[in-house]
Each structure stands twice: as C-alpha cells, then as structure tokens.
C-alpha positions as a Python dict, from the first residue, in 0.01 Angstrom:
ca = {
    (1, 'X'): (0, 0, 0),
    (2, 'X'): (70, 233, 293),
    (3, 'X'): (242, 479, 67),
    (4, 'X'): (-92, 577, -79),
    (5, 'X'): (-201, 699, 271),
    (6, 'X'): (54, 982, 255),
    (7, 'X'): (-4, 1293, 48),
    (8, 'X'): (235, 1394, -232),
    (9, 'X'): (400, 1664, -21),
    (10, 'X'): (515, 1430, 257),
    (11, 'X'): (838, 1548, 420),
    (12, 'X'): (1162, 1401, 293),
    (13, 'X'): (1439, 1253, 509),
    (14, 'X'): (1601, 1593, 564),
    (15, 'X'): (1279, 1750, 679),
    (16, 'X'): (1204, 1463, 917),
    (17, 'X'): (1553, 1492, 1057),
    (18, 'X'): (1516, 1867, 1108),
    (19, 'X'): (1168, 1824, 1264),
    (20, 'X'): (1304, 1576, 1514),
    (21, 'X'): (1598, 1792, 1600),
    (22, 'X'): (1372, 2092, 1656),
    (23, 'X'): (1126, 1895, 1873),
    (24, 'X'): (1413, 1761, 2088),
    (25, 'X'): (1546, 2113, 2136),
    (26, 'X'): (1204, 2233, 2241),
    (27, 'X'): (1160, 1934, 2477),
    (28, 'X'): (1495, 2008, 2642),
    (29, 'X'): (1411, 2378, 2683),
    (30, 'X'): (1076, 2296, 2835),
    (31, 'X'): (1229, 2051, 3074),
    (32, 'X'): (1502, 2291, 3189),
    (33, 'X'): (1241, 2567, 3235),
    (34, 'X'): (1046, 2328, 3462),
    (35, 'X'): (1357, 2234, 3652),
    (36, 'X'): (1363, 1881, 3513),
    (37, 'X'): (1622, 1660, 3351),
    (38, 'X'): (1558, 1639, 2973),
    (39, 'X'): (1683, 1278, 2981),
    (40, 'X'): (1378, 1163, 3178),
    (41, 'X'): (1132, 1249, 2896),
    (42, 'X'): (1080, 1017, 2605),
    (43, 'X'): (984, 1117, 2250),
    (44, 'X'): (731, 887, 2084),
    (45, 'X'): (676, 913, 1706),
    (46, 'X'): (305, 859, 1633),
    (47, 'X'): (283, 677, 1303),
    (48, 'X'): (-85, 684, 1203),
    (49, 'X'): (-102, 679, 817),
    (50, 'X'): (274, 708, 786),
    (51, 'X'): (436, 433, 576),
    (52, 'X'): (705, 220, 733),
    (53, 'X'): (976, 364, 505),
    (54, 'X'): (924, 709, 656),
    (55, 'X'): (884, 581, 1012),
    (56, 'X'): (1226, 410, 962),
    (57, 'X'): (1374, 752, 885),
    (58, 'X'): (1269, 863, 1232),
    (59, 'X'): (1422, 549, 1383),
    (60, 'X'): (1749, 628, 1203),
    (61, 'X'): (1742, 967, 1376),
    (62, 'X'): (1740, 800, 1717),
    (63, 'X'): (1366, 789, 1793),
    (64, 'X'): (1326, 483, 2010),
    (65, 'X'): (950, 466, 2058),
    (66, 'X'): (661, 439, 1809),
    (67, 'X'): (294, 489, 1873),
    (68, 'X'): (44, 293, 1670),
    (69, 'X'): (-327, 385, 1665),
    (70, 'X'): (-484, 113, 1449),
    (71, 'X'): (-445, -261, 1480),
    (72, 'X'): (-478, -338, 1108),
    (73, 'X'): (-229, -68, 1009),
    (74, 'X'): (21, -188, 1271),
    (75, 'X'): (-6, -546, 1141),
    (76, 'X'): (50, -426, 784),
    (77, 'X'): (361, -224, 867),
    (78, 'X'): (513, -430, 1148),
    (79, 'X'): (740, -656, 943),
    (80, 'X'): (889, -354, 764),
    (81, 'X'): (984, -161, 1073),
    (82, 'X'): (1353, -137, 1163),
    (83, 'X'): (1277, -210, 1527),
    (84, 'X'): (1135, -485, 1744),
    (85, 'X'): (802, -512, 1923),
    (86, 'X'): (935, -358, 2246),
    (87, 'X'): (975, -22, 2065),
    (88, 'X'): (614, -14, 1954),
    (89, 'X'): (329, 94, 2185),
    (90, 'X'): (-38, 75, 2100),
    (91, 'X'): (-210, 406, 2177),
    (92, 'X'): (-545, 382, 2002),
    (93, 'X'): (-881, 245, 2113),
    (94, 'X'): (-844, -132, 2129),
    (95, 'X'): (-1138, -367, 2060),
    (96, 'X'): (-1129, -697, 2252),
    (97, 'X'): (-1161, -900, 1929),
    (98, 'X'): (-836, -741, 1800),
    (99, 'X'): (-619, -827, 2098),
    (100, 'X'): (-488, -1152, 1948),
    (101, 'X'): (-373, -966, 1634),
    (102, 'X'): (-171, -700, 1821),
    (103, 'X'): (-42, -844, 2146),
    (104, 'X'): (274, -995, 2004),
    (105, 'X'): (360, -683, 1805),
    (106, 'X'): (380, -426, 2079),
    (107, 'X'): (570, -383, 2403),
    (108, 'X'): (293, -187, 2579),
    (109, 'X'): (-79, -114, 2551),
    (110, 'X'): (-115, 252, 2654),
    (111, 'X'): (-489, 278, 2606),
    (112, 'X'): (-640, 36, 2858),
    (113, 'X'): (-970, 207, 2918),
    (114, 'X'): (-1199, -45, 3092),
    (115, 'X'): (-1212, -347, 3323),
    (116, 'X'): (-1363, -544, 3033),
    (117, 'X'): (-1057, -480, 2815),
    (118, 'X'): (-829, -563, 3105),
    (119, 'X'): (-999, -898, 3153),
    (120, 'X'): (-965, -982, 2785),
    (121, 'X'): (-594, -885, 2787),
    (122, 'X'): (-540, -1104, 3093),
    (123, 'X'): (-707, -1401, 2921),
    (124, 'X'): (-485, -1366, 2613),
    (125, 'X'): (-175, -1325, 2831),
    (126, 'X'): (-259, -1645, 3010),
    (127, 'X'): (-283, -1831, 2684),
    (128, 'X'): (59, -1701, 2575),
    (129, 'X'): (210, -1738, 2928),
    (130, 'X'): (337, -1381, 2914),
    (131, 'X'): (305, -1051, 3107),
    (132, 'X'): (207, -720, 2949),
    (133, 'X'): (300, -363, 3036),
    (134, 'X'): (1, -130, 3023),
    (135, 'X'): (-97, 234, 3089),
    (136, 'X'): (-443, 325, 3214),
    (137, 'X'): (-611, 579, 2994),
    (138, 'X'): (-802, 852, 3182),
    (139, 'X'): (-1072, 1065, 3027),
    (140, 'X'): (-964, 1358, 3232),
    (141, 'X'): (-1223, 1598, 3100),
    (142, 'X'): (-1508, 1339, 3103),
    (143, 'X'): (-1569, 1399, 2732),
    (144, 'X'): (-1837, 1183, 2570),
    (145, 'X'): (-1632, 1147, 2254),
    (146, 'X'): (-1326, 1004, 2422),
    (147, 'X'): (-1242, 669, 2578),
    (148, 'X'): (-1087, 623, 2916),
    (149, 'X'): (-1165, 579, 3289),
    (150, 'X'): (-1329, 879, 3445),
    (151, 'X'): (-1100, 1044, 3697),
    (152, 'X'): (-1303, 927, 3998),
    (153, 'X'): (-1298, 568, 3874),
    (154, 'X'): (-927, 547, 3795),
    (155, 'X'): (-779, 460, 4130),
    (156, 'X'): (-1041, 190, 4211),
    (157, 'X'): (-990, 47, 3863),
    (158, 'X'): (-615, 34, 3912),
    (159, 'X'): (-662, -152, 4240),
    (160, 'X'): (-904, -398, 4078),
    (161, 'X'): (-668, -461, 3782),
    (162, 'X'): (-373, -523, 4013),
    (163, 'X'): (-574, -774, 4222),
    (164, 'X'): (-762, -956, 3944),
    (165, 'X'): (-523, -952, 3648),
    (166, 'X'): (-172, -1037, 3759),
    (167, 'X'): (-35, -1062, 3400),
    (168, 'X'): (-100, -688, 3350),
    (169, 'X'): (168, -458, 3480),
    (170, 'X'): (45, -105, 3531),
    (171, 'X'): (329, 128, 3438),
    (172, 'X'): (147, 458, 3447),
    (173, 'X'): (-115, 683, 3299),
    (174, 'X'): (-211, 813, 2953),
    (175, 'X'): (-443, 1093, 2854),
    (176, 'X'): (-562, 1309, 2570),
    (177, 'X'): (-692, 1618, 2755),
    (178, 'X'): (-958, 1857, 2623),
    (179, 'X'): (-838, 2144, 2409),
    (180, 'X'): (-830, 2443, 2637),
    (181, 'X'): (-638, 2761, 2710),
    (182, 'X'): (-371, 2717, 2974),
    (183, 'X'): (-266, 2395, 3142),
    (184, 'X'): (-568, 2321, 3361),
    (185, 'X'): (-630, 1970, 3237),
    (186, 'X'): (-262, 1885, 3225),
    (187, 'X'): (-229, 1987, 3590),
    (188, 'X'): (-537, 1784, 3679),
    (189, 'X'): (-383, 1476, 3515),
    (190, 'X'): (-59, 1534, 3697),
    (191, 'X'): (-249, 1549, 4031),
    (192, 'X'): (-421, 1222, 3951),
    (193, 'X'): (-95, 1062, 3854),
    (194, 'X'): (57, 1160, 4191),
    (195, 'X'): (-245, 1008, 4369),
    (196, 'X'): (-198, 693, 4163),
    (197, 'X'): (163, 673, 4277),
    (198, 'X'): (63, 724, 4641),
    (199, 'X'): (-204, 450, 4626),
    (200, 'X'): (20, 190, 4450),
    (201, 'X'): (197, -94, 4640),
    (202, 'X'): (556, -21, 4737),
    (203, 'X'): (789, -116, 4451),
    (204, 'X'): (513, -93, 4195),
    (205, 'X'): (465, 281, 4167),
    (206, 'X'): (383, 397, 3814),
    (207, 'X'): (665, 580, 3637),
    (208, 'X'): (512, 675, 3298),
    (209, 'X'): (286, 979, 3240),
    (210, 'X'): (207, 983, 2863),
    (211, 'X'): (73, 1331, 2803),
    (212, 'X'): (133, 1594, 2537),
    (213, 'X'): (109, 1601, 2159),
    (214, 'X'): (234, 1827, 1880),
    (215, 'X'): (37, 2129, 1993),
    (216, 'X'): (86, 2110, 2368),
    (217, 'X'): (393, 1896, 2447),
    (218, 'X'): (595, 2179, 2605),
    (219, 'X'): (315, 2258, 2846),
    (220, 'X'): (278, 1887, 2919),
    (221, 'X'): (643, 1863, 3005),
    (222, 'X'): (603, 2155, 3242),
    (223, 'X'): (324, 1957, 3407),
    (224, 'X'): (529, 1642, 3458),
    (225, 'X'): (488, 1439, 3141),
    (226, 'X'): (749, 1169, 3093),
    (227, 'X'): (646, 1077, 2739),
    (228, 'X'): (521, 1305, 2461),
    (229, 'X'): (346, 1163, 2156),
    (230, 'X'): (434, 1355, 1835),
    (231, 'X'): (298, 1275, 1491),
    (232, 'X'): (236, 1587, 1284),
    (233, 'X'): (531, 1761, 1432),
    (234, 'X'): (758, 1490, 1288),
    (235, 'X'): (587, 1357, 977),
    (236, 'X'): (376, 1659, 870),
    (237, 'X'): (0, 1677, 820),
    (238, 'X'): (-179, 1346, 770),
    (239, 'X'): (-392, 1294, 457),
}
C-alpha cells in the first residue's frame, strides 16, 4: 500500500547509501568548522510517504533514528520496520485523539506544542503506567501556519509541564524555523535553548536541540543543533 506513495523514480539502495554517506560527510565538516565533535550530532531519517522497505535500507546503512509525521502512516508501517519503537520519534502535529494509536510505537514525541496536548499525553501515560520523553516545539518565527509554543511562552510552559505532568520528561527543543537568508532564526532558537537549560532543575537540563533539515542542516549544526532531520536528502523528492 505504501509503495504507491512513492514515485517511479524513487532512489535505489545504492543511491540511498550514497546519499547517507554524503550527508554524514557534510555533517562532520559542518561540526568541525563549528569546533564541535561530529559524534554529538544525530542523523534522523524523515520517512513521510517513504515505504518501510526503503526506510529499512537507511537502517541498514546505520541510521539509528526515524522521524514520523503522520499517525496513520506510522501505524501502517510500524510492523515492517527493522527497528523498535525507541528508534522512532513522532515529529508531526499530534491530535489528542490520536495519542492512543501512537504512544506505544515511538520512543519520543518531538512536537509537543501546547499544554492541552501535554495534559492528554500525561493522562495516557498514567493509564499505561509509563513515562514519555518529549521535546517542546517552538514556533520561533511566530508564523500563523506553524504549530508550537511562542518563544515568550516556552519557558513558562516548560515549568508548568514539569510541575503538572510528571510522566513527561522534557529532553529538549524542536523547531522548524522560517525560511530566511542567513542563520538569524537558527541563532534565536539556540539562544532560547540555552535559556531553557539555565532555567531547568539541576540534573534535568535538556540535551536535544532538533533543528535543521535537508536545505539548512549545515547551518543548523553551526548554531548548535544536536539532531538534524533529513528526508529529501536521503530518499529523494516526495510524491
């Protein structure tokens, strides 16, 4: 079923392997240029519309983290993935009525964008007697078309989530910045991430800054990203 989502010119195993090798080389170069250790930056393969058979090719090449955008698609592909739930992160907008479908199929929700969603996640975690790693999504450019906490609301929201929802473990920050020349929004996100660290309780400082995609991941690494989310750069253009 998912094969029909991919166009007829989808990259073969060799192309996917070469794409991943090239991205890793560029990630390492960007890290060294920024005076960072390349080993501290994770590569996430974003799998929207990509069938499980092709995603598994990326896993065979050593990719250890998958990013799923859609609950229904994740549920359809999950059993065919050559990895467990801990290697899958949900990165799309999550509706509260879909939490039950996805919560046992991912190791982290990276797109927690409201107190309402946090409350619903806490309620489901209590039912399952489990904890859940999350990232808070920030709408760094205050764009009407994007989800996420506004920058000025992020730190108060993080404090409220820590106090009210003990099953949710805030591991960091995620953003999709506005398209712009230069790294202005990437730098703004880094500044907010540092403030988030400073305001967190000792021993609970966030470590993950999920920032950077196929078109800007090198600049994001230069601005402190610890996780880049690559879809097109690995799997080619989506249909």
